mmCIF file of C-alpha atoms in Angstrom:
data_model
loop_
_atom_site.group_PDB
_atom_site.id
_atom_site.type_symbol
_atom_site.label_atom_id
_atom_site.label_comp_id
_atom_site.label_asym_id
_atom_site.label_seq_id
_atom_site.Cartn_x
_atom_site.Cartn_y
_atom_site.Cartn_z
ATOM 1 C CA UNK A 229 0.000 0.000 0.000
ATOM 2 C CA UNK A 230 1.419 3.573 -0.951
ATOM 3 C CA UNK A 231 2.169 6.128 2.068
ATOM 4 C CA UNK A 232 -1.047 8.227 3.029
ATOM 5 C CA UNK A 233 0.823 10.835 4.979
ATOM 6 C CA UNK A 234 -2.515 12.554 5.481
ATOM 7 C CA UNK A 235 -4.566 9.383 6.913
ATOM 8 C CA UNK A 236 -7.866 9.918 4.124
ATOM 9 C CA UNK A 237 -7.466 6.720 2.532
ATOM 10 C CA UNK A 238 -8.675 3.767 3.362
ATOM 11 C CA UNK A 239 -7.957 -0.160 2.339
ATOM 12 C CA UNK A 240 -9.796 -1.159 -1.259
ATOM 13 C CA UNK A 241 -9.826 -4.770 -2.614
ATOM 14 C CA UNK A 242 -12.534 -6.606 -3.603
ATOM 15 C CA UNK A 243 -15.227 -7.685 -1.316
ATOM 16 C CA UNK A 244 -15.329 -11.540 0.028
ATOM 17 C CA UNK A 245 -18.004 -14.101 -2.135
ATOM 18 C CA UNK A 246 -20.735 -13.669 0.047
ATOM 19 C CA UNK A 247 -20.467 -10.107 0.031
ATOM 20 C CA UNK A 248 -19.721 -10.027 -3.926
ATOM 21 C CA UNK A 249 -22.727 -12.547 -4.442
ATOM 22 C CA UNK A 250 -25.003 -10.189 -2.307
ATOM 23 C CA UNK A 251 -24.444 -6.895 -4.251
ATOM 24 C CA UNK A 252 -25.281 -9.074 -7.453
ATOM 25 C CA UNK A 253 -27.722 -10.619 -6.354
ATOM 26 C CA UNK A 254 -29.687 -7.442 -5.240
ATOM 27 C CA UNK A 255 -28.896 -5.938 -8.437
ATOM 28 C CA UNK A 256 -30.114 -8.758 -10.460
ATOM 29 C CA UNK A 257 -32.861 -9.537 -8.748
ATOM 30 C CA UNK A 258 -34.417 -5.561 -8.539
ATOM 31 C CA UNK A 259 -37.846 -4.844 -9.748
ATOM 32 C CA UNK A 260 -40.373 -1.857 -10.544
ATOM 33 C CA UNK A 261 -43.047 -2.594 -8.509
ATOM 34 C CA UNK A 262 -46.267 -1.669 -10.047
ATOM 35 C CA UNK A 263 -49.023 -3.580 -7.588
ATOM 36 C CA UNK A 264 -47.417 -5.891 -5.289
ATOM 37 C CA UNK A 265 -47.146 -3.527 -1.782
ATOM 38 C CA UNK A 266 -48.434 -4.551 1.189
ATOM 39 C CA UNK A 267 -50.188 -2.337 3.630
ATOM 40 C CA UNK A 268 -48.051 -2.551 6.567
ATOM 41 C CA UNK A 269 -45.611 0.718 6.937
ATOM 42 C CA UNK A 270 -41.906 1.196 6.959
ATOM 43 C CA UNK A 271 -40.041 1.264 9.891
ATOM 44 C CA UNK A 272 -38.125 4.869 10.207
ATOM 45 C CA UNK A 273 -34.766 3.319 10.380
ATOM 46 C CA UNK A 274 -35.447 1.358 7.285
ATOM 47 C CA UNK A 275 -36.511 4.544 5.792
ATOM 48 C CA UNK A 276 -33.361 6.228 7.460
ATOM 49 C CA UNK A 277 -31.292 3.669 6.474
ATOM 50 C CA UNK A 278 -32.827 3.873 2.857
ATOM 51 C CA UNK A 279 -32.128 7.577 2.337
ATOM 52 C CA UNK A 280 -28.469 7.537 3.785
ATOM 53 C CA UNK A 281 -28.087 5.240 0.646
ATOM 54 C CA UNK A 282 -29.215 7.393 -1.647
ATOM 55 C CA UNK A 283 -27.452 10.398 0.150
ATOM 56 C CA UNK A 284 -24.066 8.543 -0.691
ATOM 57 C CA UNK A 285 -24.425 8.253 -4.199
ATOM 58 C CA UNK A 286 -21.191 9.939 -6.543
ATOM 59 C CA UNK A 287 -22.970 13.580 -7.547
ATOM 60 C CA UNK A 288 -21.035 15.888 -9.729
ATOM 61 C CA UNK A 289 -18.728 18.315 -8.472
ATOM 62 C CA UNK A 290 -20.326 16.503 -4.954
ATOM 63 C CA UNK A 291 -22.996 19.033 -5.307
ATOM 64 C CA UNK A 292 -25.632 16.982 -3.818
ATOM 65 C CA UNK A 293 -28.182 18.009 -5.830
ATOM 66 C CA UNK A 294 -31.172 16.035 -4.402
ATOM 67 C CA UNK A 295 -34.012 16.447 -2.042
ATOM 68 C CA UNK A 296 -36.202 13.955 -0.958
ATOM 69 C CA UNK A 297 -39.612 14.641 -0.437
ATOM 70 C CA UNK A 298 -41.290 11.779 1.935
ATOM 71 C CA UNK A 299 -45.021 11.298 1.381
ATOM 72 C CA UNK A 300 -47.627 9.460 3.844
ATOM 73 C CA UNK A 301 -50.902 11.291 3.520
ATOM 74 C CA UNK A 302 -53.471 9.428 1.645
ATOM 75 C CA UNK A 303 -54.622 12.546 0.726
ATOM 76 C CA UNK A 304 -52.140 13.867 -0.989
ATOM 77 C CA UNK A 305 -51.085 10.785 -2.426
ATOM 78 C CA UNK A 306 -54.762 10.701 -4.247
ATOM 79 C CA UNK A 307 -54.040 13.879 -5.471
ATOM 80 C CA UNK A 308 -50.884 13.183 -7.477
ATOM 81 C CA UNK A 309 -52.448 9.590 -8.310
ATOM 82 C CA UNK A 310 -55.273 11.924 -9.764
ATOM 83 C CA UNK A 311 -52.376 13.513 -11.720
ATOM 84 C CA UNK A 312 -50.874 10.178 -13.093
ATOM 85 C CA UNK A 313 -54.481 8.876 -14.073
ATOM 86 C CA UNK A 314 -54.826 12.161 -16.440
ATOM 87 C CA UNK A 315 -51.732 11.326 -17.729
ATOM 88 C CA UNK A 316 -51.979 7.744 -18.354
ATOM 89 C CA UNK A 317 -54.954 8.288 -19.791
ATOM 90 C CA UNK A 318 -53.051 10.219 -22.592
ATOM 91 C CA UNK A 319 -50.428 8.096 -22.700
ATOM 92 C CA UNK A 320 -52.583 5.353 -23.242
ATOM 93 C CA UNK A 321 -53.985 6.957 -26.507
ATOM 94 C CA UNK A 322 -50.142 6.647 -27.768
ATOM 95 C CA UNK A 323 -50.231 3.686 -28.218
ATOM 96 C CA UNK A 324 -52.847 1.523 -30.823
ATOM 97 C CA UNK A 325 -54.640 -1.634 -30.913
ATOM 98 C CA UNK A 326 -53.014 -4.783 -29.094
ATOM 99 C CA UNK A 327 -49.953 -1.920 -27.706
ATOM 100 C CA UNK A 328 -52.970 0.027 -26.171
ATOM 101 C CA UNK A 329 -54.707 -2.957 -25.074
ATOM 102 C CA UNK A 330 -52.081 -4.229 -23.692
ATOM 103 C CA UNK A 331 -50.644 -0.933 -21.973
ATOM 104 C CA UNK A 332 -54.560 -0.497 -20.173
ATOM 105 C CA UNK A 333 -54.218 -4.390 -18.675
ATOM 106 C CA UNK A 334 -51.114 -3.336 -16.638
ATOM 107 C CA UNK A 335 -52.052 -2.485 -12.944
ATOM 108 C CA UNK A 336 -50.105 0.868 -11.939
ATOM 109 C CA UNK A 337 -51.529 1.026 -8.271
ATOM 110 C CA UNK A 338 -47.979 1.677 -6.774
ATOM 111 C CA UNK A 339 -49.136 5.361 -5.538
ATOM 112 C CA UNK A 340 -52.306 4.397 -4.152
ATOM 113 C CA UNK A 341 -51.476 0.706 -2.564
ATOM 114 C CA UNK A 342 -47.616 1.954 -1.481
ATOM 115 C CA UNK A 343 -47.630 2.950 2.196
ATOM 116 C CA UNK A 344 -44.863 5.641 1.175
ATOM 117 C CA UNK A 345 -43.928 7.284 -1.773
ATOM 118 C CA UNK A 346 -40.889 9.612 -1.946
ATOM 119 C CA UNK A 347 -40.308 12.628 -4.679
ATOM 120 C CA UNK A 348 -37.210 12.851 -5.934
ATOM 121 C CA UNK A 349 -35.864 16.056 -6.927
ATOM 122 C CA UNK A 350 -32.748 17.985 -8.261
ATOM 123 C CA UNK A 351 -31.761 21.741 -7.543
ATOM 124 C CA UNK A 352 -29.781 22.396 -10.585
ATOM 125 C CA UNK A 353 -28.356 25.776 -8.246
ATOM 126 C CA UNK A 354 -27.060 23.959 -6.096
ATOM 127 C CA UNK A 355 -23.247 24.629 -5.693
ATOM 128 C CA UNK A 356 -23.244 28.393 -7.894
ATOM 129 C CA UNK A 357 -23.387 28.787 -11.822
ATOM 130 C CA UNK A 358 -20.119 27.358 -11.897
ATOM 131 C CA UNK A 359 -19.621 23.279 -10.517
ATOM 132 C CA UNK A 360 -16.787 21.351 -11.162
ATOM 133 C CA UNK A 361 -17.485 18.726 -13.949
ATOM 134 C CA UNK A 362 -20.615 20.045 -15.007
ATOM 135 C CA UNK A 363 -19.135 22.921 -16.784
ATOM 136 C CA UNK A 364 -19.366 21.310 -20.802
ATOM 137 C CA UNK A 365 -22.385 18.882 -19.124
ATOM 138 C CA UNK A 366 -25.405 20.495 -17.430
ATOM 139 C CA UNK A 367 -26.918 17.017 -17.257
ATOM 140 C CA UNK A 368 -24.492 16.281 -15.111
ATOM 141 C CA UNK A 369 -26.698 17.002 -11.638
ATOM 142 C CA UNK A 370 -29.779 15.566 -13.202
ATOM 143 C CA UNK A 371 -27.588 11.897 -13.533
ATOM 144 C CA UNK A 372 -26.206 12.659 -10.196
ATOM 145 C CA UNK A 373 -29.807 12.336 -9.250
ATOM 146 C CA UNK A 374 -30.468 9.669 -10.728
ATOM 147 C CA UNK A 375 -27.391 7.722 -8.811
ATOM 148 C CA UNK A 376 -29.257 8.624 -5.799
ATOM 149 C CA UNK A 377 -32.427 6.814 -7.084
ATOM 150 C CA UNK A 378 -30.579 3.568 -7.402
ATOM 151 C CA UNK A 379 -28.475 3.925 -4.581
ATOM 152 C CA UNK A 380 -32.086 3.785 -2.913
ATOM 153 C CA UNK A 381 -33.220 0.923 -5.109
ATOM 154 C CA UNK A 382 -30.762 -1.379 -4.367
ATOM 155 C CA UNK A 383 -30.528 -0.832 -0.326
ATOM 156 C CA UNK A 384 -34.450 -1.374 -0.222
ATOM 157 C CA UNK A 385 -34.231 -4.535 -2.488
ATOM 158 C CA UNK A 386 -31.254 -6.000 0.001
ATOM 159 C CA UNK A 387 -34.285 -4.690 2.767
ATOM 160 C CA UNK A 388 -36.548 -6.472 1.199
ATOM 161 C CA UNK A 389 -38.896 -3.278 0.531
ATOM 162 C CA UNK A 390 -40.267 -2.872 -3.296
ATOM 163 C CA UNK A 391 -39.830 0.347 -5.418
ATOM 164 C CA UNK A 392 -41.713 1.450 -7.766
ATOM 165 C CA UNK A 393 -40.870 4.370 -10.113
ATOM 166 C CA UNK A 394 -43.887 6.768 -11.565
ATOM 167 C CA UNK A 395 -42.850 9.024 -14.230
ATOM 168 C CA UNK A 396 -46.074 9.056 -15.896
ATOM 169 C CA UNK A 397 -47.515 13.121 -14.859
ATOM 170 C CA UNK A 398 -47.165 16.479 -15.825
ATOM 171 C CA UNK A 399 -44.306 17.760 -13.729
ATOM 172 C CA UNK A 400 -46.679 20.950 -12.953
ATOM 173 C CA UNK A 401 -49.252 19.317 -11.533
ATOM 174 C CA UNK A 402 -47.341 17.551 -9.032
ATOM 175 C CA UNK A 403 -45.019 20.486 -7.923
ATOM 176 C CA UNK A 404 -48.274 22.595 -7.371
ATOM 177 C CA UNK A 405 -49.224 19.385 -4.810
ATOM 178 C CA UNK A 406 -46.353 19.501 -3.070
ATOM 179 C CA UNK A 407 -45.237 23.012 -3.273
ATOM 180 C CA UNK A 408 -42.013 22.437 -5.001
ATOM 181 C CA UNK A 409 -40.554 25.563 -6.211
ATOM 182 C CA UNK A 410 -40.033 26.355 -9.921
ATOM 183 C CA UNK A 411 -36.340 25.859 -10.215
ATOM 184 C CA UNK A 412 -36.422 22.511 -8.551
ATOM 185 C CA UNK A 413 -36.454 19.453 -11.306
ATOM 186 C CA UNK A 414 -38.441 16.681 -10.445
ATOM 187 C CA UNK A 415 -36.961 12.894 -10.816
ATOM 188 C CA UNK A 416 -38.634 10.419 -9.936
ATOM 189 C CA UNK A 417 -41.919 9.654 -7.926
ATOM 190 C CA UNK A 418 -40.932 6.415 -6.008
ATOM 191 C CA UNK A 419 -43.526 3.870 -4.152
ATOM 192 C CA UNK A 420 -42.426 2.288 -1.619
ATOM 193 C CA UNK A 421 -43.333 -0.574 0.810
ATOM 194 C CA UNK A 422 -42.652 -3.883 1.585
ATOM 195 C CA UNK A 423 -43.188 -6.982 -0.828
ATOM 196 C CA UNK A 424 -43.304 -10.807 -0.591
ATOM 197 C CA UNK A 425 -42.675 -12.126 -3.619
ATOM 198 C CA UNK A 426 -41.299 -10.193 -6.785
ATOM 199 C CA UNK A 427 -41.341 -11.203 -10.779
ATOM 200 C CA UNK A 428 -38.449 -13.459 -11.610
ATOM 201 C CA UNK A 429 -38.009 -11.478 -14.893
ATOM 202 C CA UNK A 430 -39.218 -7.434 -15.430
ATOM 203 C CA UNK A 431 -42.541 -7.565 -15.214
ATOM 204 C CA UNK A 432 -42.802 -6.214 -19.277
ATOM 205 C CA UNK A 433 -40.934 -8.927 -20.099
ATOM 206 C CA UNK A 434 -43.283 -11.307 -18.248
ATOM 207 C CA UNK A 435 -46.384 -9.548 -19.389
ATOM 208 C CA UNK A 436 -45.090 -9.591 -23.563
ATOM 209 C CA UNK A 437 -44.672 -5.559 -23.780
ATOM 210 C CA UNK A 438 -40.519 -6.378 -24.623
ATOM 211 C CA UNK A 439 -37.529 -8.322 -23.788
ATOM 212 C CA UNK A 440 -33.907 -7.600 -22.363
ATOM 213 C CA UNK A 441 -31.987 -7.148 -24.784
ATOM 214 C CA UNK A 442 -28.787 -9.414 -25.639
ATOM 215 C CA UNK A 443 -25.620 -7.719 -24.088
ATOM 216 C CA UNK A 444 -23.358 -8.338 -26.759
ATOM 217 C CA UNK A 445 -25.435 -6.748 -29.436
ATOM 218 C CA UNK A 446 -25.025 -3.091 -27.193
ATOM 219 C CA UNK A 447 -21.540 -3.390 -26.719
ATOM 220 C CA UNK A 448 -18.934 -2.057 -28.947
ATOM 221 C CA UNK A 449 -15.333 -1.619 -28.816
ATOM 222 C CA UNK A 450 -12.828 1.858 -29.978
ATOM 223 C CA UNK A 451 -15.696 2.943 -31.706
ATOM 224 C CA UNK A 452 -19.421 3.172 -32.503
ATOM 225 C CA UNK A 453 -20.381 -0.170 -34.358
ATOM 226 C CA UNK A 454 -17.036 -1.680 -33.734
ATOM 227 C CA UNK A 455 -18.317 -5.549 -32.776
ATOM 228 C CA UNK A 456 -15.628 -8.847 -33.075
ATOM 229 C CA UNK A 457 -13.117 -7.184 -35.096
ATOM 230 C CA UNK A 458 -15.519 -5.949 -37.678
ATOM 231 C CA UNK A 459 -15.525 -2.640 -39.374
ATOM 232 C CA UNK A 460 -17.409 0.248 -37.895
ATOM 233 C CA UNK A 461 -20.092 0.642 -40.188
ATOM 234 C CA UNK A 462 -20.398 3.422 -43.258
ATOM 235 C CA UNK A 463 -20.870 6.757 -41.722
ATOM 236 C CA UNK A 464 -25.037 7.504 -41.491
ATOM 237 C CA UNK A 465 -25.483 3.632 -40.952
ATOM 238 C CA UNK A 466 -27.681 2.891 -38.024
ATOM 239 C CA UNK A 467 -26.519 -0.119 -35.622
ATOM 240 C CA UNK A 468 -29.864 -0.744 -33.698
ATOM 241 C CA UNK A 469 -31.326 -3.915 -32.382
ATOM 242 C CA UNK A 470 -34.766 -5.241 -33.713
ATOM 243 C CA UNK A 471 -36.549 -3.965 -31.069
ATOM 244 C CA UNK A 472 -35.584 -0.655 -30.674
ATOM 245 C CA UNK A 473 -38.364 0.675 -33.025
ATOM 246 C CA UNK A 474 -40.325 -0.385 -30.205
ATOM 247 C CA UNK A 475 -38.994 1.804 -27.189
ATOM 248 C CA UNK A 476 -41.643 3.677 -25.666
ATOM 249 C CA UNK A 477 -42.364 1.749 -22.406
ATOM 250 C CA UNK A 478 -45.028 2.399 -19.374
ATOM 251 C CA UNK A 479 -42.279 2.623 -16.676
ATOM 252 C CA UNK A 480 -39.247 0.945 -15.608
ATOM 253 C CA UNK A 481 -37.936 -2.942 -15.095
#
């Protein structure tokens, strides 16, 4: 190990098995909850213990951009499921025939059913005009965000409590609900609560809407298109899989 004169390093090396088979197995084995929830509430220091996940995700610049706003109130968790069900109703006319039959059989209930939903937001001020790394990416705090979000996913998978992410709403609506201020981006609406039993597979996949798609078709290598030693292909040649004409999707995996 080098010298650490100023004692802010710590040990790295790669975890034991178990530990290695736990992370994996937590992220291979996460789910977007749409209707499973049970009634029974979280625990605070699950919730506690959920959020100091999230809290420790990388953030650019380590601005930090994120709030999280925690929502119990059945009232005001019919209002924003009000909000989704205006917007899922247009979203449902996206889509045609056995797509839009299809798209109304899925059960979104996660807002209503979920003892706890928490809004996920980003202040894209936070840190001054200026942030370290963000400077030729404003993205950059939005992704942070969304680090957070899966911090969160994965702790409350290895807690075994289910998430479920809505991003079907008119940003608006719900920041009149809550009283989120105008410069504050919204995320992600998570449901949460705890689950007994979870889809083996996405639930899209189980339910027909798509499949996941092979690894080795998305990855390339020195260069866009650049598969096994082939050629890149001729510039203005699409690489795409089969099913990416079909990409619009109700929600998450």
């Amino acid at each position: 190990m080098l010298p650490d004169p100023s004692g802010c390093l710590t040990a790295a090396g790669a975890f034991s098995p178990d530990e290695r088979a736990a992370v994996y197995r937590a992220i291979e084995t996460r789910r977007d909850v749409r209707d499973e929830f049970l009634p029974e509430p979280l625990p605070e220091p699950l919730i506690a213990r959920l959020l100091d996940a999230a809290h420790r995700a990388p953030s650019v610049g380590f601005m930090q951009p994120w709030n999280f706003v925690l929502v119990r109130r059945s009232e005001t968790r019919e209002k924003v499921w009000q909000a989704f069900r205006r917007a899922n109703e247009e979203a449902a006319g996206m889509f045609s025939g056995e797509a839009q039959a299809k798209y109304r059989s899925l059960k979104l209930e996660g807002i209503r059913k979920a003892p706890l939903s928490i809004c996920v937001t980003c202040d894209r001020t936070r840190g001054g005009a200026v942030v370290l790394g963000r400077t030729h990416n404003p993205q950059m705090d939005v992704y942070s965000t969304v680090c957070a979000v899966q911090n969160l996913w994965l702790a409350a998978r290895a807690e075994g409590v289910g998430v479920g992410w809505v991003s079907i709403f008119h940003e608006d609506e719900v920041k009149e609900i809550l009283g989120i201020p105008d410069h504050i981006e919204i995320v992600a609406w998570l449901c949460l609560g705890f689950v007994d039993r979870l889809y083996r597979q996405p639930e899209l996949a189980v339910k027909g809407w798509r499949q996941r798609l092979p690894l080795e078709d998305l990855v390339f290598e020195d260069g866009w298109g650049v598969r096994d030693g082939r050629e890149r292909p001729a510039d203005g040649e699409q690489v795409t899989h089969p099913e990416a004409a079909d990409s619009a999707t109700p929600g998450g995996s």
